[in-house]
């Protein structure tokens, strides 16, 4: 298909662009296959380049022959375009609608994007399971890398290589897979070096109403326990929801069959409810009404902050079991691709200082989200402004980032990256020139030949020029476990994302710059003092007698 | 001391809100001024000191299996949950605290006992340190339009006003006195703030005694005079900060608000800030929300909404913003009142001052502002804070709300305040502590009668001495936007965890950016000093400077640099951090050049790779840092 067919009017002159807290710009609007561009033609400073994929929905309005298109983006920005001429306006609107809702993945921009920078370090090769396993091998020999899923037939949403207990053979894995939702049998998520405890993740067991059991599944997870030790199963669903799942063939681990495990139920919302929460929250944030009660009740009704609290609480629980109780943990919800991953990845941020570095965090996202089969393509197809009925959309990843931000806010010196890094990941998960977040699983990504045909986000981010923006000037490596507070008073609305376009950031940017200044000035000062000390020492050794009293 | 039944109780548990198991046994002491709880675990000794004046309520809870619980609530929002082993001890402490926390006479207040080891001269200087009269001259008074009037020097026109008042030049004595008679408690319209740039003024008063039909020519002339004192605008705003309904109800009692028909060129406006009783109840509800043990997010947000607290904070802020806008954008003068003009009026006027004038955003400026708008204009601190055991219906967190508004502003504008959050919280604690005399009494006349300046000390020098704790490292004096224009959309108001959950340390960020930056600025000062010293040593070692420790050295040479102008960029970096480059002195002002001459140092004489320019300012820096110390002490 040619994009040209979808573009009814490729350019319109005299279009006025309105953006919050920015001066209006008049210029020429151009539509290309992947971008909406507005150029003022005045030294090109006031240009808008918007990916069609970033457009969540549009609205049209007419006053006489002047048309207005409100463009609502997945990054929550809202812009307004005044377009002279009714026909032009209608054409532009329908073109944008068509171009922003292309179904075929291979028509997405990452397949057309050619980087203007030289790829020095290919992000596609950065985080391969073999490397992660090498690290694990240096700490323990209890685990092996299994190729049972090499053609993705055992579990389509898992990667081809999986870390499993050494004593469990592939045949048992297959049997365990048939007992778990979507074939997601328990695999290693995290090894806690300090005490050798582990965190595993899986999907719900398919016990059904008649209490099916699977010896191999039991053997598999028991193999991770030390003799005489008990482990914890954290089911991210309430007991009621888990019970209901039985009727649909799902269920939870029966005490009788998993005697060495204690099961704890938590109440993380299912992903389909989350999308509605996001829509409500963003609607509340855009409400210009001056009623405080209305704002607070809308904030409450969105349940967003409740979700943040519940996810963080569960992650803390998992981390506590591992670090404080010295027990191994298995985490699952229903499918094991959403709340499960939120919990396992956040627990690692709490426990493992490596995850708080930029590379470590990227590796975490690769491991626990991309390779673990979080369906990014489905979940991020639409954002807060979608009009249509949600299909599989859900801000699962955004909630995870929000939780990371909460921890970052409470431990502002323990992360190598800053808030901008998290916001950047949010943007790219929803619309990007890079192929990293395309597809729903490793299998899909292989099929799409993403590593050959698109550029990895990491190839770009890790360039020193880009990285600079994302470095936290306050960072001081901290090897401790960091326990965040989950009291409601401690959890704030993530303004960096939700109020990003509703406030002027001038003062906050100034404050940030000032902070950077202070820190850098101090470093330079210390360097200077040290170099003076050296000079003095040198002088003293040269003509020592001078200083004798 | 006669109220202390048992001065020491052992085996008392201080219950931890979050981890009951963790609570250890300790000893409770009661002194004349404090409750002290000492916990000794292994080698660590922790002491919790609570001032009796800070205790707002003591409550005996039902007996439990583990002992007799006593719940102590503080005005600083601290909550102490003590557990006694013996009922008897609990009862004794309960009774002692009931009495100790509610002094009956002024002389029982801590300030009358407290002596910070100052002599009488220090005391006098301390009280004179902040002067409202000086602030009038800072604003440019007297001038063509405004003058300082001493008509109230004996507090005869208005007993709750200060002795000096700013009034329009063309308001005659008859108009001033006449207008006072038409205003509730004689609180006539007088100047609160004069905005030099626009010549617009903020004036304050109490409600007029207009009733349903009354009018007063002098009062009308007074408003006319205020209007005429501003050549830039043909009208003035009259802002009644109350909800319209409240103001109308007052008319039946012979009070009320200005009838626009009777006053020429006024624009009348209600603002809708609720009264002290509603605010008191609102805080009560907020504190209930704060003290809930592990609430759900939904409980918390619903509780926050139902308390109405942030709604009230927003209403105060909205009114302040209205004033500031009128003054700086419309160049219009504003007359503000509520009922008596000492609560909402004080909040709104002082907030507008902060929005309009960067001076009030400094450490000293905030002291001046509090002294001016609150203390001298008769905000009834004794009543509102419940210093003495008086009418509980008079107690209201009006001043707390003002401090919170300032905090809310500092969240939106992190670089414009010289002080940090700790400063606001410290002021709040001190207002209730009565350790210093500033916030005792309800108006200037009362304070004079109590002879507070002779019997107690002033808080301000104490705060200034500790100002390093209260500095905002991000403060940028140079910030050009002098008038603050905050957004007052509801979502920009946050719950102030640092105040209302101050003592729940677990809720606060575990690493504080502020503390981090404060310690960096401290390190910076040390680093600068070390560098200066090293540079000096290098110069000595190099033979450029004579060795001060050696016998050849003459003292005069050491003293000589003292006349030099300190201009090296290093030292200025306290305010704004210039990047350090090699050869910083090149950026120094003319003073540095002057010092080259004086110093007589031969740049070419140095052999090591220190550039000559680094050598030159050595003495300048030393001198400057001395000056700095002097300035801040």
Tab-separated table of C-alpha atoms in Angstrom, chain A residues 23-242:
chain	number	residue	atom	x	y	z
A	23	UNK	CA	3.487	30.936	21.522
A	24	UNK	CA	1.225	30.172	18.595
A	25	UNK	CA	2.951	29.466	15.319
A	26	UNK	CA	1.681	30.069	11.839
A	27	UNK	CA	3.110	27.989	9.064
A	28	UNK	CA	2.709	25.308	6.477
A	29	UNK	CA	1.281	21.984	7.455
A	30	UNK	CA	2.656	18.940	5.640
A	31	UNK	CA	1.584	15.360	5.879
A	32	UNK	CA	4.042	12.602	5.084
A	33	UNK	CA	3.607	8.883	5.449
A	34	UNK	CA	4.628	8.976	9.082
A	35	UNK	CA	4.709	12.566	10.224
A	36	UNK	CA	2.590	15.588	10.664
A	37	UNK	CA	4.906	18.536	10.155
A	38	UNK	CA	4.320	22.192	10.728
A	39	UNK	CA	6.992	24.562	9.586
A	40	UNK	CA	6.970	28.289	10.062
A	41	UNK	CA	9.749	28.610	7.507
A	42	UNK	CA	11.352	31.117	9.800
A	43	UNK	CA	14.786	29.733	10.576
A	44	UNK	CA	13.016	26.475	11.329
A	45	UNK	CA	12.980	27.005	15.036
A	46	UNK	CA	9.271	26.651	15.551
A	47	UNK	CA	8.721	23.328	13.938
A	48	UNK	CA	6.441	20.542	14.918
A	49	UNK	CA	7.277	17.016	13.935
A	50	UNK	CA	4.649	14.649	15.173
A	51	UNK	CA	4.610	10.923	14.497
A	52	UNK	CA	1.225	9.780	13.293
A	53	UNK	CA	1.706	6.822	15.573
A	54	UNK	CA	1.759	9.246	18.488
A	55	UNK	CA	-1.750	10.483	17.689
A	56	UNK	CA	-4.326	8.931	19.927
A	57	UNK	CA	-7.404	10.659	18.562
A	58	UNK	CA	-8.506	13.813	16.804
A	59	UNK	CA	-11.494	16.106	16.969
A	60	UNK	CA	-12.734	18.485	14.279
A	61	UNK	CA	-14.595	21.725	14.732
A	62	UNK	CA	-15.758	24.317	12.279
A	63	UNK	CA	-16.459	27.983	12.593
A	64	UNK	CA	-17.462	29.237	9.186
A	65	UNK	CA	-14.818	28.128	6.756
A	66	UNK	CA	-12.168	27.938	9.467
A	67	UNK	CA	-11.629	24.422	10.592
A	68	UNK	CA	-9.934	23.357	13.768
A	69	UNK	CA	-8.399	20.003	14.456
A	70	UNK	CA	-7.598	19.067	18.032
A	71	UNK	CA	-4.860	16.486	18.034
A	72	UNK	CA	-4.587	14.379	21.164
A	73	UNK	CA	-1.370	12.473	21.513
A	74	UNK	CA	-0.425	9.284	23.250
A	75	UNK	CA	2.163	11.184	25.275
A	76	UNK	CA	-0.871	13.105	26.656
A	77	UNK	CA	-0.105	16.341	24.811
A	78	UNK	CA	-3.021	18.163	23.193
A	79	UNK	CA	-2.418	20.528	20.315
A	80	UNK	CA	-4.742	22.536	18.163
A	81	UNK	CA	-4.420	23.256	14.452
A	82	UNK	CA	-6.484	26.008	12.840
A	83	UNK	CA	-6.807	25.212	9.153
A	84	UNK	CA	-8.287	27.659	6.688
A	85	UNK	CA	-10.735	26.023	4.310
A	86	UNK	CA	-13.286	23.425	5.195
A	87	UNK	CA	-12.250	20.960	2.537
A	88	UNK	CA	-8.582	21.112	3.461
A	89	UNK	CA	-9.467	20.635	7.065
A	90	UNK	CA	-11.633	17.609	6.378
A	91	UNK	CA	-8.970	16.125	4.142
A	92	UNK	CA	-6.251	16.627	6.671
A	93	UNK	CA	-8.397	15.178	9.430
A	94	UNK	CA	-9.301	12.041	7.553
A	95	UNK	CA	-5.722	11.583	6.372
A	96	UNK	CA	-4.430	11.832	9.944
A	97	UNK	CA	-7.073	9.405	11.089
A	98	UNK	CA	-6.104	6.878	8.453
A	99	UNK	CA	-2.377	7.270	8.955
A	100	UNK	CA	-2.495	7.086	12.720
A	101	UNK	CA	-4.507	3.894	12.801
A	102	UNK	CA	-2.553	1.728	10.376
A	103	UNK	CA	-2.978	-1.879	11.388
A	104	UNK	CA	0.024	-3.428	9.791
A	105	UNK	CA	3.129	-3.382	11.973
A	106	UNK	CA	5.440	-3.462	8.996
A	107	UNK	CA	4.105	-0.088	7.872
A	108	UNK	CA	5.173	1.506	11.109
A	109	UNK	CA	7.787	4.211	11.089
A	110	UNK	CA	10.627	2.174	12.620
A	111	UNK	CA	10.765	0.190	9.376
A	112	UNK	CA	11.358	3.381	7.434
A	113	UNK	CA	13.496	5.274	9.872
A	114	UNK	CA	17.150	5.647	8.992
A	115	UNK	CA	19.256	6.971	11.832
A	116	UNK	CA	21.251	10.136	11.302
A	117	UNK	CA	23.789	8.874	13.775
A	118	UNK	CA	26.272	6.087	13.473
A	119	UNK	CA	25.266	3.022	15.444
A	120	UNK	CA	28.346	2.247	17.477
A	121	UNK	CA	26.851	-0.188	19.901
A	122	UNK	CA	23.931	-2.166	18.504
A	123	UNK	CA	21.178	-2.206	21.073
A	124	UNK	CA	19.754	-5.382	19.596
A	125	UNK	CA	22.863	-7.270	20.685
A	126	UNK	CA	23.189	-5.659	24.099
A	127	UNK	CA	21.070	-7.828	26.316
A	128	UNK	CA	21.170	-11.421	25.224
A	129	UNK	CA	20.041	-14.156	27.640
A	130	UNK	CA	23.361	-15.959	27.319
A	131	UNK	CA	25.165	-12.993	28.869
A	132	UNK	CA	22.744	-12.729	31.765
A	133	UNK	CA	23.170	-16.444	32.338
A	134	UNK	CA	26.931	-16.100	32.495
A	135	UNK	CA	26.491	-13.692	35.398
A	136	UNK	CA	24.218	-16.151	37.126
A	137	UNK	CA	26.687	-18.980	36.581
A	138	UNK	CA	29.352	-17.039	38.374
A	139	UNK	CA	27.159	-16.991	41.479
A	140	UNK	CA	25.475	-20.409	41.476
A	141	UNK	CA	25.479	-23.672	39.590
A	142	UNK	CA	21.918	-24.594	40.457
A	143	UNK	CA	20.490	-23.373	37.193
A	144	UNK	CA	20.713	-24.177	33.508
A	145	UNK	CA	19.718	-22.491	30.275
A	146	UNK	CA	17.058	-24.553	28.534
A	147	UNK	CA	16.369	-24.516	24.811
A	148	UNK	CA	13.050	-26.284	25.216
A	149	UNK	CA	11.269	-23.277	23.756
A	150	UNK	CA	13.665	-22.710	20.867
A	151	UNK	CA	10.873	-22.806	18.261
A	152	UNK	CA	8.395	-21.097	20.626
A	153	UNK	CA	6.128	-24.119	20.575
A	154	UNK	CA	6.142	-24.750	24.308
A	155	UNK	CA	5.287	-21.170	25.151
A	156	UNK	CA	4.728	-18.644	22.372
A	157	UNK	CA	5.178	-15.646	24.653
A	158	UNK	CA	8.470	-16.799	26.193
A	159	UNK	CA	11.897	-16.276	24.672
A	160	UNK	CA	13.788	-19.209	23.207
A	161	UNK	CA	16.210	-19.501	26.085
A	162	UNK	CA	14.975	-19.846	29.645
A	163	UNK	CA	16.670	-20.227	32.986
A	164	UNK	CA	15.344	-23.214	34.921
A	165	UNK	CA	16.517	-25.357	37.846
A	166	UNK	CA	19.380	-27.606	36.786
A	167	UNK	CA	17.692	-30.824	37.883
A	168	UNK	CA	14.550	-30.315	35.856
A	169	UNK	CA	14.723	-31.782	32.366
A	170	UNK	CA	13.054	-30.378	29.282
A	171	UNK	CA	10.401	-33.058	29.293
A	172	UNK	CA	9.253	-31.981	32.737
A	173	UNK	CA	9.275	-28.392	31.578
A	174	UNK	CA	6.895	-29.257	28.765
A	175	UNK	CA	4.556	-30.948	31.196
A	176	UNK	CA	4.700	-28.029	33.580
A	177	UNK	CA	4.044	-25.717	30.639
A	178	UNK	CA	0.892	-27.581	29.764
A	179	UNK	CA	-0.284	-26.939	33.334
A	180	UNK	CA	0.241	-23.194	33.176
A	181	UNK	CA	-1.775	-20.536	31.347
A	182	UNK	CA	-0.267	-19.847	27.932
A	183	UNK	CA	2.462	-22.365	28.619
A	184	UNK	CA	4.191	-19.934	30.949
A	185	UNK	CA	5.807	-22.408	33.307
A	186	UNK	CA	7.839	-21.108	36.282
A	187	UNK	CA	11.173	-19.658	35.230
A	188	UNK	CA	13.872	-17.739	37.027
A	189	UNK	CA	13.337	-14.016	37.235
A	190	UNK	CA	15.927	-12.948	39.811
A	191	UNK	CA	18.700	-14.444	41.886
A	192	UNK	CA	19.432	-12.615	45.137
A	193	UNK	CA	23.167	-12.852	45.495
A	194	UNK	CA	23.152	-11.883	49.164
A	195	UNK	CA	21.408	-15.026	50.349
A	196	UNK	CA	20.911	-17.173	47.277
A	197	UNK	CA	17.129	-16.814	47.324
A	198	UNK	CA	15.304	-16.567	44.029
A	199	UNK	CA	12.240	-15.003	42.498
A	200	UNK	CA	10.409	-16.943	39.807
A	201	UNK	CA	7.481	-16.000	37.683
A	202	UNK	CA	4.844	-17.923	35.811
A	203	UNK	CA	1.199	-17.762	34.740
A	204	UNK	CA	-1.655	-19.174	36.808
A	205	UNK	CA	-1.822	-22.945	37.133
A	206	UNK	CA	-4.654	-24.603	35.196
A	207	UNK	CA	-6.216	-26.385	38.142
A	208	UNK	CA	-9.744	-25.770	36.953
A	209	UNK	CA	-12.777	-26.651	39.031
A	210	UNK	CA	-11.763	-30.204	39.711
A	211	UNK	CA	-8.389	-29.354	41.186
A	212	UNK	CA	-6.051	-30.743	38.570
A	213	UNK	CA	-2.468	-31.087	39.661
A	214	UNK	CA	0.833	-31.488	37.883
A	215	UNK	CA	3.673	-33.316	39.601
A	216	UNK	CA	6.256	-31.793	37.264
A	217	UNK	CA	5.112	-28.288	38.081
A	218	UNK	CA	5.366	-29.035	41.792
A	219	UNK	CA	8.767	-30.622	41.332
A	220	UNK	CA	9.927	-27.666	39.279
A	221	UNK	CA	9.221	-25.061	41.867
A	222	UNK	CA	10.207	-27.238	44.808
A	223	UNK	CA	13.591	-27.635	43.178
A	224	UNK	CA	14.245	-23.982	43.982
A	225	UNK	CA	13.785	-24.455	47.724
A	226	UNK	CA	16.534	-25.330	50.125
A	227	UNK	CA	15.935	-28.390	52.294
A	228	UNK	CA	13.351	-27.673	54.963
A	229	UNK	CA	12.721	-24.148	53.740
A	230	UNK	CA	9.366	-22.726	52.793
A	231	UNK	CA	8.734	-20.468	49.882
A	232	UNK	CA	6.075	-17.894	49.107
A	233	UNK	CA	3.700	-17.841	46.183
A	234	UNK	CA	2.504	-14.311	45.545
A	235	UNK	CA	-0.714	-14.338	43.562
A	236	UNK	CA	-1.293	-10.779	42.371
A	237	UNK	CA	-5.066	-11.368	42.359
A	238	UNK	CA	-7.441	-11.388	45.303
A	239	UNK	CA	-8.537	-14.806	46.456
A	240	UNK	CA	-12.008	-14.108	45.053
A	241	UNK	CA	-10.677	-13.354	41.584
A	242	UNK	CA	-8.412	-16.390	41.739
